mmCIF file of C-alpha atoms and ligand atoms in Angstrom:
data_model
loop_
_atom_site.group_PDB
_atom_site.id
_atom_site.type_symbol
_atom_site.label_atom_id
_atom_site.label_comp_id
_atom_site.label_asym_id
_atom_site.label_seq_id
_atom_site.Cartn_x
_atom_site.Cartn_y
_atom_site.Cartn_z
ATOM 1 C CA MET A 1 -121.119 41.048 116.749
ATOM 2 C CA VAL A 2 -124.794 40.518 115.821
ATOM 3 C CA VAL A 3 -127.700 39.745 118.148
ATOM 4 C CA SER A 4 -130.877 38.254 116.621
ATOM 5 C CA SER A 5 -134.001 36.887 118.239
ATOM 6 C CA ALA A 6 -136.858 34.693 117.032
ATOM 7 C CA PRO A 7 -140.153 33.679 118.650
ATOM 8 C CA GLY A 8 -141.391 30.334 119.902
ATOM 9 C CA LYS A 9 -144.814 29.091 118.843
ATOM 10 C CA VAL A 10 -147.885 27.195 119.892
ATOM 11 C CA TYR A 11 -149.942 24.958 117.665
ATOM 12 C CA LEU A 12 -153.429 26.448 117.559
ATOM 13 C CA PHE A 13 -154.389 23.345 115.552
ATOM 14 C CA GLY A 14 -153.007 20.427 113.614
ATOM 15 C CA GLU A 15 -149.844 18.926 115.175
ATOM 16 C CA HIS A 16 -149.231 15.263 114.315
ATOM 17 C CA ALA A 17 -151.799 15.354 111.474
ATOM 18 C CA VAL A 18 -149.431 17.785 109.698
ATOM 19 C CA VAL A 19 -146.934 14.897 109.398
ATOM 20 C CA TYR A 20 -149.431 13.204 107.029
ATOM 21 C CA GLY A 21 -150.012 16.222 104.806
ATOM 22 C CA GLU A 22 -152.964 17.736 106.664
ATOM 23 C CA PRO A 23 -152.852 21.507 107.277
ATOM 24 C CA ALA A 24 -151.732 22.966 110.611
ATOM 25 C CA VAL A 25 -151.916 26.446 112.142
ATOM 26 C CA PRO A 26 -149.009 27.378 114.415
ATOM 27 C CA CYS A 27 -148.906 30.852 116.004
ATOM 28 C CA ALA A 28 -145.763 32.711 117.090
ATOM 29 C CA ILE A 29 -145.813 33.761 120.756
ATOM 30 C CA GLU A 30 -144.067 36.551 122.632
ATOM 31 C CA ARG A 31 -141.368 34.289 124.084
ATOM 32 C CA ARG A 32 -138.048 34.481 122.274
ATOM 33 C CA ALA A 33 -134.697 32.832 121.825
ATOM 34 C CA THR A 34 -131.859 35.322 121.474
ATOM 35 C CA VAL A 35 -128.611 34.338 119.777
ATOM 36 C CA THR A 36 -125.426 36.431 119.787
ATOM 37 C CA VAL A 37 -122.817 35.597 117.152
ATOM 38 C CA GLU A 38 -119.281 36.911 116.817
ATOM 39 C CA GLU A 39 -116.880 35.715 114.149
ATOM 40 C CA ARG A 40 -113.649 34.160 115.453
ATOM 41 C CA ASP A 41 -110.117 34.390 114.077
ATOM 42 C CA ASP A 42 -109.996 30.601 113.701
ATOM 43 C CA GLU A 43 -112.362 27.932 112.363
ATOM 44 C CA ALA A 44 -113.668 26.793 115.761
ATOM 45 C CA LEU A 45 -117.242 26.944 116.945
ATOM 46 C CA ARG A 46 -117.817 27.785 120.590
ATOM 47 C CA VAL A 47 -121.364 27.533 121.884
ATOM 48 C CA HIS A 48 -122.324 28.996 125.216
ATOM 49 C CA SER A 49 -125.729 29.007 126.827
ATOM 50 C CA THR A 50 -126.559 30.934 129.960
ATOM 51 C CA ASP A 51 -130.243 30.138 130.049
ATOM 52 C CA LEU A 52 -131.680 27.384 127.934
ATOM 53 C CA THR A 53 -133.642 25.968 130.836
ATOM 54 C CA LEU A 54 -130.264 24.382 131.411
ATOM 55 C CA ASP A 55 -128.006 25.642 134.168
ATOM 56 C CA GLY A 56 -125.558 26.626 131.500
ATOM 57 C CA PHE A 57 -123.279 24.708 129.198
ATOM 58 C CA THR A 58 -120.288 25.393 127.038
ATOM 59 C CA VAL A 59 -119.201 23.298 124.106
ATOM 60 C CA GLU A 60 -116.213 23.852 121.851
ATOM 61 C CA TYR A 61 -115.602 22.346 118.448
ATOM 62 C CA GLY A 62 -112.173 22.223 116.929
ATOM 63 C CA GLY A 63 -111.031 23.339 120.364
ATOM 64 C CA GLN A 64 -110.920 21.499 123.682
ATOM 65 C CA ALA A 65 -113.241 19.015 125.283
ATOM 66 C CA ASP A 66 -116.986 19.327 125.655
ATOM 67 C CA ASP A 67 -117.949 20.823 128.981
ATOM 68 C CA HIS A 68 -121.594 20.379 129.923
ATOM 69 C CA ALA A 69 -121.704 22.076 133.311
ATOM 70 C CA ASP A 70 -124.505 21.409 135.786
ATOM 71 C CA VAL A 71 -126.886 20.065 133.192
ATOM 72 C CA ASP A 72 -130.201 19.184 134.822
ATOM 73 C CA VAL A 73 -132.158 18.150 131.736
ATOM 74 C CA PRO A 74 -131.830 14.908 129.795
ATOM 75 C CA GLU A 75 -128.490 14.623 128.006
ATOM 76 C CA ARG A 76 -130.343 13.951 124.727
ATOM 77 C CA LEU A 77 -131.763 17.496 124.892
ATOM 78 C CA VAL A 78 -128.327 19.025 125.367
ATOM 79 C CA GLU A 79 -126.914 16.958 122.526
ATOM 80 C CA ALA A 80 -129.837 17.962 120.328
ATOM 81 C CA ALA A 81 -129.368 21.668 121.185
ATOM 82 C CA VAL A 82 -125.682 21.458 120.280
ATOM 83 C CA GLY A 83 -126.540 19.594 117.063
ATOM 84 C CA TYR A 84 -128.965 22.342 116.031
ATOM 85 C CA VAL A 85 -126.430 25.112 116.603
ATOM 86 C CA ASP A 86 -123.693 23.204 114.780
ATOM 87 C CA SER A 87 -125.915 22.671 111.762
ATOM 88 C CA ALA A 88 -127.195 26.289 111.837
ATOM 89 C CA ALA A 89 -123.574 27.503 111.727
ATOM 90 C CA ALA A 90 -122.984 25.263 108.690
ATOM 91 C CA GLN A 91 -125.984 26.865 106.950
ATOM 92 C CA ALA A 92 -124.591 30.352 107.619
ATOM 93 C CA ARG A 93 -121.162 29.371 106.250
ATOM 94 C CA ASP A 94 -122.860 28.002 103.144
ATOM 95 C CA ALA A 95 -125.077 31.093 102.642
ATOM 96 C CA ALA A 96 -122.067 33.416 102.929
ATOM 97 C CA ASP A 97 -119.766 31.097 100.952
ATOM 98 C CA ARG A 98 -117.323 31.160 103.883
ATOM 99 C CA PRO A 99 -116.733 27.435 104.588
ATOM 100 C CA ASP A 100 -113.973 28.162 107.104
ATOM 101 C CA ALA A 101 -115.721 30.775 109.263
ATOM 102 C CA GLY A 102 -115.603 30.164 113.033
ATOM 103 C CA PHE A 103 -118.050 31.595 115.566
ATOM 104 C CA ASP A 104 -118.563 32.352 119.232
ATOM 105 C CA ILE A 105 -122.275 31.750 119.801
ATOM 106 C CA THR A 106 -124.250 32.628 122.929
ATOM 107 C CA ILE A 107 -127.825 31.419 123.334
ATOM 108 C CA GLU A 108 -130.391 32.785 125.737
ATOM 109 C CA SER A 109 -133.927 31.482 125.597
ATOM 110 C CA GLU A 110 -137.210 32.221 127.343
ATOM 111 C CA ILE A 111 -138.757 29.137 125.730
ATOM 112 C CA PRO A 112 -138.919 25.872 127.701
ATOM 113 C CA LEU A 113 -136.838 23.244 125.929
ATOM 114 C CA GLY A 114 -138.526 20.393 124.052
ATOM 115 C CA ALA A 115 -141.929 21.290 125.479
ATOM 116 C CA GLY A 116 -143.944 21.926 122.308
ATOM 117 C CA LEU A 117 -143.143 25.636 122.022
ATOM 118 C CA GLY A 118 -140.661 25.420 119.156
ATOM 119 C CA SER A 119 -137.554 26.195 121.213
ATOM 120 C CA SER A 120 -135.127 24.531 118.805
ATOM 121 C CA ALA A 121 -136.638 26.240 115.753
ATOM 122 C CA ALA A 122 -136.360 29.648 117.445
ATOM 123 C CA VAL A 123 -132.681 29.049 118.309
ATOM 124 C CA VAL A 124 -131.913 27.846 114.780
ATOM 125 C CA VAL A 125 -133.772 30.709 113.069
ATOM 126 C CA ALA A 126 -132.154 33.385 115.259
ATOM 127 C CA GLY A 127 -128.762 31.647 114.924
ATOM 128 C CA ILE A 128 -128.840 31.541 111.112
ATOM 129 C CA ASP A 129 -129.920 35.194 110.967
ATOM 130 C CA ALA A 130 -127.207 36.397 113.365
ATOM 131 C CA ALA A 131 -124.420 34.270 111.837
ATOM 132 C CA THR A 132 -125.178 35.226 108.229
ATOM 133 C CA ARG A 133 -125.409 38.920 109.134
ATOM 134 C CA GLU A 134 -122.115 38.620 111.024
ATOM 135 C CA LEU A 135 -120.617 37.380 107.713
ATOM 136 C CA GLY A 136 -122.190 40.321 105.836
ATOM 137 C CA VAL A 137 -125.140 38.476 104.250
ATOM 138 C CA GLU A 138 -128.782 39.384 104.787
ATOM 139 C CA LEU A 139 -131.310 36.630 104.062
ATOM 140 C CA SER A 140 -135.081 37.101 103.701
ATOM 141 C CA SER A 141 -137.254 35.521 106.384
ATOM 142 C CA ARG A 142 -138.381 32.879 103.860
ATOM 143 C CA GLU A 143 -134.747 32.011 103.062
ATOM 144 C CA ILE A 144 -134.013 31.718 106.773
ATOM 145 C CA ALA A 145 -137.107 29.505 107.199
ATOM 146 C CA GLN A 146 -135.889 27.209 104.393
ATOM 147 C CA ARG A 147 -132.376 26.879 105.835
ATOM 148 C CA ALA A 148 -133.728 26.385 109.359
ATOM 149 C CA TYR A 149 -136.015 23.636 108.057
ATOM 150 C CA GLU A 150 -132.979 21.916 106.504
ATOM 151 C CA VAL A 151 -131.285 22.049 109.922
ATOM 152 C CA GLU A 152 -134.283 20.475 111.686
ATOM 153 C CA TYR A 153 -134.611 17.865 108.929
ATOM 154 C CA GLU A 154 -130.970 16.883 109.379
ATOM 155 C CA VAL A 155 -130.878 16.895 113.190
ATOM 156 C CA GLN A 156 -134.265 15.123 113.523
ATOM 157 C CA ASP A 157 -133.349 12.400 110.980
ATOM 158 C CA GLY A 158 -135.884 13.494 108.408
ATOM 159 C CA GLN A 159 -138.768 13.815 110.896
ATOM 160 C CA ALA A 160 -139.543 17.502 110.631
ATOM 161 C CA SER A 161 -142.390 19.580 109.282
ATOM 162 C CA ARG A 162 -141.869 23.160 108.166
ATOM 163 C CA ALA A 163 -144.306 24.467 110.784
ATOM 164 C CA ASP A 164 -141.986 25.534 113.629
ATOM 165 C CA THR A 165 -139.220 27.042 111.529
ATOM 166 C CA PHE A 166 -141.522 28.933 109.132
ATOM 167 C CA CYS A 167 -143.634 30.306 111.989
ATOM 168 C CA SER A 168 -140.579 31.419 113.954
ATOM 169 C CA ALA A 169 -138.999 33.107 110.909
ATOM 170 C CA VAL A 170 -142.065 35.049 109.701
ATOM 171 C CA GLY A 171 -144.048 35.476 112.975
ATOM 172 C CA GLY A 172 -147.828 35.768 113.393
ATOM 173 C CA ALA A 173 -150.203 32.914 112.615
ATOM 174 C CA VAL A 174 -149.289 30.735 109.650
ATOM 175 C CA ARG A 175 -150.792 27.888 107.655
ATOM 176 C CA VAL A 176 -148.615 24.929 106.796
ATOM 177 C CA GLU A 177 -149.655 22.126 104.461
ATOM 178 C CA GLY A 178 -146.861 19.913 103.184
ATOM 179 C CA ASP A 179 -144.261 22.192 101.634
ATOM 180 C CA ASP A 180 -146.705 25.070 101.302
ATOM 181 C CA CYS A 181 -146.324 27.676 104.079
ATOM 182 C CA GLN A 182 -148.322 30.919 104.122
ATOM 183 C CA PRO A 183 -148.798 33.704 106.669
ATOM 184 C CA ILE A 184 -152.466 34.151 107.698
ATOM 185 C CA PRO A 185 -153.373 37.852 107.398
ATOM 186 C CA ASP A 186 -155.509 39.943 109.802
ATOM 187 C CA VAL A 187 -155.448 37.568 112.758
ATOM 188 C CA PRO A 188 -157.237 38.864 115.878
ATOM 189 C CA THR A 189 -155.429 39.306 119.210
ATOM 190 C CA LEU A 190 -155.152 35.840 120.707
ATOM 191 C CA PRO A 191 -154.963 35.869 124.519
ATOM 192 C CA PHE A 192 -152.978 32.698 125.201
ATOM 193 C CA VAL A 193 -152.052 31.253 128.557
ATOM 194 C CA ILE A 194 -149.398 28.546 128.616
ATOM 195 C CA GLY A 195 -149.214 25.824 131.253
ATOM 196 C CA TYR A 196 -145.932 23.911 131.507
ATOM 197 C CA ASP A 197 -145.557 20.618 133.394
ATOM 198 C CA GLY A 198 -141.754 20.931 133.559
ATOM 199 C CA GLY A 199 -141.280 17.885 131.333
ATOM 200 C CA ALA A 200 -140.582 17.131 127.700
ATOM 201 C CA GLY A 201 -141.978 14.514 125.353
ATOM 202 C CA ASP A 202 -139.784 12.608 122.886
ATOM 203 C CA THR A 203 -141.049 13.898 119.527
ATOM 204 C CA GLY A 204 -139.539 11.033 117.497
ATOM 205 C CA GLU A 205 -141.157 8.368 119.685
ATOM 206 C CA LEU A 206 -144.510 10.128 119.769
ATOM 207 C CA VAL A 207 -144.587 10.553 115.983
ATOM 208 C CA ALA A 208 -143.627 6.878 115.568
ATOM 209 C CA GLY A 209 -146.392 5.886 118.015
ATOM 210 C CA VAL A 210 -149.044 7.680 115.952
ATOM 211 C CA ARG A 211 -147.697 6.031 112.790
ATOM 212 C CA ARG A 212 -148.019 2.553 114.365
ATOM 213 C CA LEU A 213 -151.528 3.321 115.622
ATOM 214 C CA LYS A 214 -152.551 4.486 112.144
ATOM 215 C CA GLU A 215 -151.266 1.286 110.584
ATOM 216 C CA GLU A 216 -153.054 -0.931 113.092
ATOM 217 C CA TYR A 217 -156.361 0.869 113.705
ATOM 218 C CA PRO A 218 -158.444 2.493 110.961
ATOM 219 C CA PHE A 219 -159.943 4.876 113.569
ATOM 220 C CA ALA A 220 -156.500 6.495 113.958
ATOM 221 C CA ALA A 221 -156.233 7.202 110.219
ATOM 222 C CA ASP A 222 -159.764 8.673 110.361
ATOM 223 C CA THR A 223 -158.756 10.751 113.393
ATOM 224 C CA VAL A 224 -155.831 12.271 111.492
ATOM 225 C CA GLU A 225 -158.196 13.220 108.630
ATOM 226 C CA THR A 226 -160.716 14.625 111.104
ATOM 227 C CA ILE A 227 -157.993 16.840 112.576
ATOM 228 C CA GLY A 228 -157.378 18.148 109.040
ATOM 229 C CA ASP A 229 -161.101 19.030 108.672
ATOM 230 C CA LEU A 230 -161.033 20.709 112.060
ATOM 231 C CA VAL A 231 -158.009 22.802 111.064
ATOM 232 C CA ARG A 232 -159.841 24.049 107.951
ATOM 233 C CA GLN A 233 -162.801 25.006 110.134
ATOM 234 C CA GLY A 234 -160.398 26.677 112.580
ATOM 235 C CA GLU A 235 -158.953 28.808 109.797
ATOM 236 C CA ARG A 236 -162.430 30.137 109.020
ATOM 237 C CA ALA A 237 -163.004 30.936 112.708
ATOM 238 C CA LEU A 238 -159.636 32.707 112.813
ATOM 239 C CA GLU A 239 -160.496 34.811 109.760
ATOM 240 C CA ALA A 240 -163.873 35.685 111.301
ATOM 241 C CA GLY A 241 -162.206 36.586 114.623
ATOM 242 C CA ASP A 242 -164.591 34.154 116.376
ATOM 243 C CA LEU A 243 -162.695 33.318 119.596
ATOM 244 C CA ASP A 244 -165.565 31.248 121.055
ATOM 245 C CA GLU A 245 -165.502 28.933 118.047
ATOM 246 C CA LEU A 246 -161.684 28.802 118.099
ATOM 247 C CA GLY A 247 -161.821 27.680 121.731
ATOM 248 C CA ARG A 248 -164.379 24.962 120.999
ATOM 249 C CA LEU A 249 -162.255 23.654 118.135
ATOM 250 C CA MET A 250 -159.153 23.655 120.372
ATOM 251 C CA ASN A 251 -161.054 21.448 122.835
ATOM 252 C CA PHE A 252 -162.035 19.042 120.035
ATOM 253 C CA ASN A 253 -158.445 19.002 118.762
ATOM 254 C CA HIS A 254 -157.162 18.039 122.217
ATOM 255 C CA GLY A 255 -159.681 15.191 122.417
ATOM 256 C CA LEU A 256 -158.516 13.874 119.045
ATOM 257 C CA LEU A 257 -154.849 14.097 120.084
ATOM 258 C CA GLU A 258 -155.701 12.216 123.245
ATOM 259 C CA ALA A 259 -157.308 9.498 121.129
ATOM 260 C CA LEU A 260 -154.032 9.251 119.196
ATOM 261 C CA GLY A 261 -152.249 8.555 122.492
ATOM 262 C CA VAL A 262 -150.020 11.627 122.617
ATOM 263 C CA SER A 263 -151.420 13.352 125.694
ATOM 264 C CA SER A 264 -150.352 12.658 129.267
ATOM 265 C CA ARG A 265 -151.899 12.841 132.702
ATOM 266 C CA SER A 266 -150.349 16.226 133.513
ATOM 267 C CA LEU A 267 -151.375 17.697 130.142
ATOM 268 C CA ASP A 268 -154.939 16.375 130.572
ATOM 269 C CA GLU A 269 -155.106 17.732 134.121
ATOM 270 C CA MET A 270 -154.054 21.179 132.924
ATOM 271 C CA VAL A 271 -156.552 21.065 130.035
ATOM 272 C CA TRP A 272 -159.369 20.099 132.420
ATOM 273 C CA ALA A 273 -158.397 22.789 134.946
ATOM 274 C CA ALA A 274 -158.540 25.361 132.156
ATOM 275 C CA ARG A 275 -161.898 24.090 130.895
ATOM 276 C CA GLU A 276 -163.396 24.149 134.397
ATOM 277 C CA SER A 277 -162.262 27.754 134.812
ATOM 278 C CA ASP A 278 -164.410 28.619 131.781
ATOM 279 C CA ALA A 279 -161.497 29.281 129.449
ATOM 280 C CA LEU A 280 -162.583 29.473 125.814
ATOM 281 C CA GLY A 281 -160.527 26.383 124.942
ATOM 282 C CA ALA A 282 -157.414 24.384 125.808
ATOM 283 C CA LYS A 283 -155.202 21.773 124.178
ATOM 284 C CA LEU A 284 -151.728 20.331 124.298
ATOM 285 C CA THR A 285 -149.273 21.954 121.910
ATOM 286 C CA GLY A 286 -146.604 20.189 119.891
ATOM 287 C CA ALA A 287 -145.626 16.555 120.087
ATOM 288 C CA GLY A 288 -147.227 15.968 123.523
ATOM 289 C CA GLY A 289 -146.270 13.283 126.032
ATOM 290 C CA GLY A 290 -145.456 16.118 128.478
ATOM 291 C CA GLY A 291 -144.542 19.771 128.086
ATOM 292 C CA CYS A 292 -147.091 22.510 127.493
ATOM 293 C CA VAL A 293 -150.765 23.187 127.014
ATOM 294 C CA VAL A 294 -152.091 26.293 125.295
ATOM 295 C CA VAL A 295 -155.228 27.892 126.675
ATOM 296 C CA LEU A 296 -157.342 30.605 125.070
ATOM 297 C CA ASP A 297 -158.575 32.835 127.880
ATOM 298 C CA GLU A 298 -159.315 36.542 128.129
ATOM 299 C CA THR A 299 -159.422 36.589 131.932
ATOM 300 C CA GLU A 300 -156.834 35.645 134.588
ATOM 301 C CA GLU A 301 -158.963 32.716 135.793
ATOM 302 C CA ALA A 302 -157.466 29.956 133.676
ATOM 303 C CA ARG A 303 -153.967 30.965 134.696
ATOM 304 C CA THR A 304 -154.915 30.850 138.376
ATOM 305 C CA ALA A 305 -156.619 27.478 137.908
ATOM 306 C CA LEU A 306 -153.556 26.101 136.111
ATOM 307 C CA SER A 307 -151.221 27.291 138.855
ATOM 308 C CA TYR A 308 -153.190 25.200 141.404
ATOM 309 C CA THR A 309 -153.066 22.087 139.225
ATOM 310 C CA PRO A 310 -150.708 19.444 140.694
ATOM 311 C CA GLY A 311 -149.062 18.590 137.359
ATOM 312 C CA CYS A 312 -148.383 22.234 136.448
ATOM 313 C CA GLU A 313 -144.957 23.709 137.168
ATOM 314 C CA GLU A 314 -145.180 27.105 135.481
ATOM 315 C CA THR A 315 -147.774 29.307 133.813
ATOM 316 C CA PHE A 316 -147.364 32.422 131.724
ATOM 317 C CA ARG A 317 -149.306 34.650 129.382
ATOM 318 C CA ALA A 318 -148.052 34.828 125.817
ATOM 319 C CA GLU A 319 -149.879 36.875 123.231
ATOM 320 C CA LEU A 320 -149.510 36.183 119.543
ATOM 321 C CA ASP A 321 -146.234 37.740 118.311
ATOM 322 C CA THR A 322 -146.562 39.349 114.898
ATOM 323 C CA ASP A 323 -142.764 39.772 114.624
ATOM 324 C CA GLY A 324 -140.701 36.896 113.303
ATOM 325 C CA VAL A 325 -136.902 36.884 113.370
ATOM 326 C CA ARG A 326 -135.378 40.309 114.055
ATOM 327 C CA VAL A 327 -132.100 41.977 114.913
ATOM 328 C CA GLU A 328 -131.902 43.224 118.497
ATOM 329 C CA GLY A 329 -130.302 46.430 119.669
HETATM 330 O O1 PMV B 1 -143.103 19.463 119.857
HETATM 331 P P1 PMV B 1 -142.830 20.271 118.627
HETATM 332 O O2 PMV B 1 -143.048 21.730 118.822
HETATM 333 O O3 PMV B 1 -141.512 19.962 117.991
HETATM 334 O O4 PMV B 1 -143.937 19.842 117.556
HETATM 335 C C1 PMV B 1 -143.976 18.569 116.969
HETATM 336 C C2 PMV B 1 -145.096 18.570 115.997
HETATM 337 C C3 PMV B 1 -145.333 17.263 115.265
HETATM 338 O O5 PMV B 1 -146.426 17.498 114.382
HETATM 339 C C4 PMV B 1 -145.729 16.160 116.224
HETATM 340 C C5 PMV B 1 -144.118 16.819 114.473
HETATM 341 C C6 PMV B 1 -143.774 17.727 113.316
HETATM 342 O O6 PMV B 1 -142.612 17.730 112.922
HETATM 343 O O7 PMV B 1 -144.661 18.392 112.787
#
């Protein structure tokens, strides 16, 4: 039996624009998905989740019927989660050249599902690591990132960037531009606060919405390019350890995402609550439409302000996590 974990992430800068080849800077956060894998005697795949912000579900392949118990999130999210695990198991079988291997897989996650924190990437990265190790193969974090990207590409019908999977596999802050993914060295401590509205945006629809806007309105194409410029400026601020400038650029980035139509009332309310509490900066993270905002704040004030915001369901602190995928215990 092998237990591996991998971190979730926030986008410091650059979501959506990254789809069009602009750079993005995701940062791993200290919230992890943990996946336990044990090889079975048969070829079946049994997936069990005790805490995936679901009340728990069990699905068997090559065995009996699907059993989604007490699911209180949209069915599409459950189906997606199962699809990711299925495809991650296929990657592990391929890496170990064991096409017939069966697994019992248990998933526990501290990362809200589908909320812009890279929950699926963390599950896939930890799952590939645990399953390959269980079959006696040890992959590098870059190899895991590549295989995890292939999983997301398949499950998300070709709509995936390498950002989430690379960041989760290697940890820390990373720079992603097209197929080029690089860790960013010597990143300062980043005191993040996350605000979660309890919802989830539909990434595919939101990405398609930006594409339509870009085709119809030249300002949207310019906005995507402007986000790219802002990301490059953000990288310089990150290297200089200039948190004030990082915060300002996060605020600009949120405004640009709002212009692209991917924010929501609850996300905007949380961003404004954070700004009014004198946080250094705040923006939505990930696809948007609902889910999470990331706030840069060294005090407890932004977190308190968020917790009083009507649209906010949960807040937590999450420092940058320099560890990527790792074996537990
Ligand atoms: O919501 P997330 O964490 O899956 O992020 C989506 C980020 C997008 O740029 C909108 C899409 C992508 O694949 O990069």
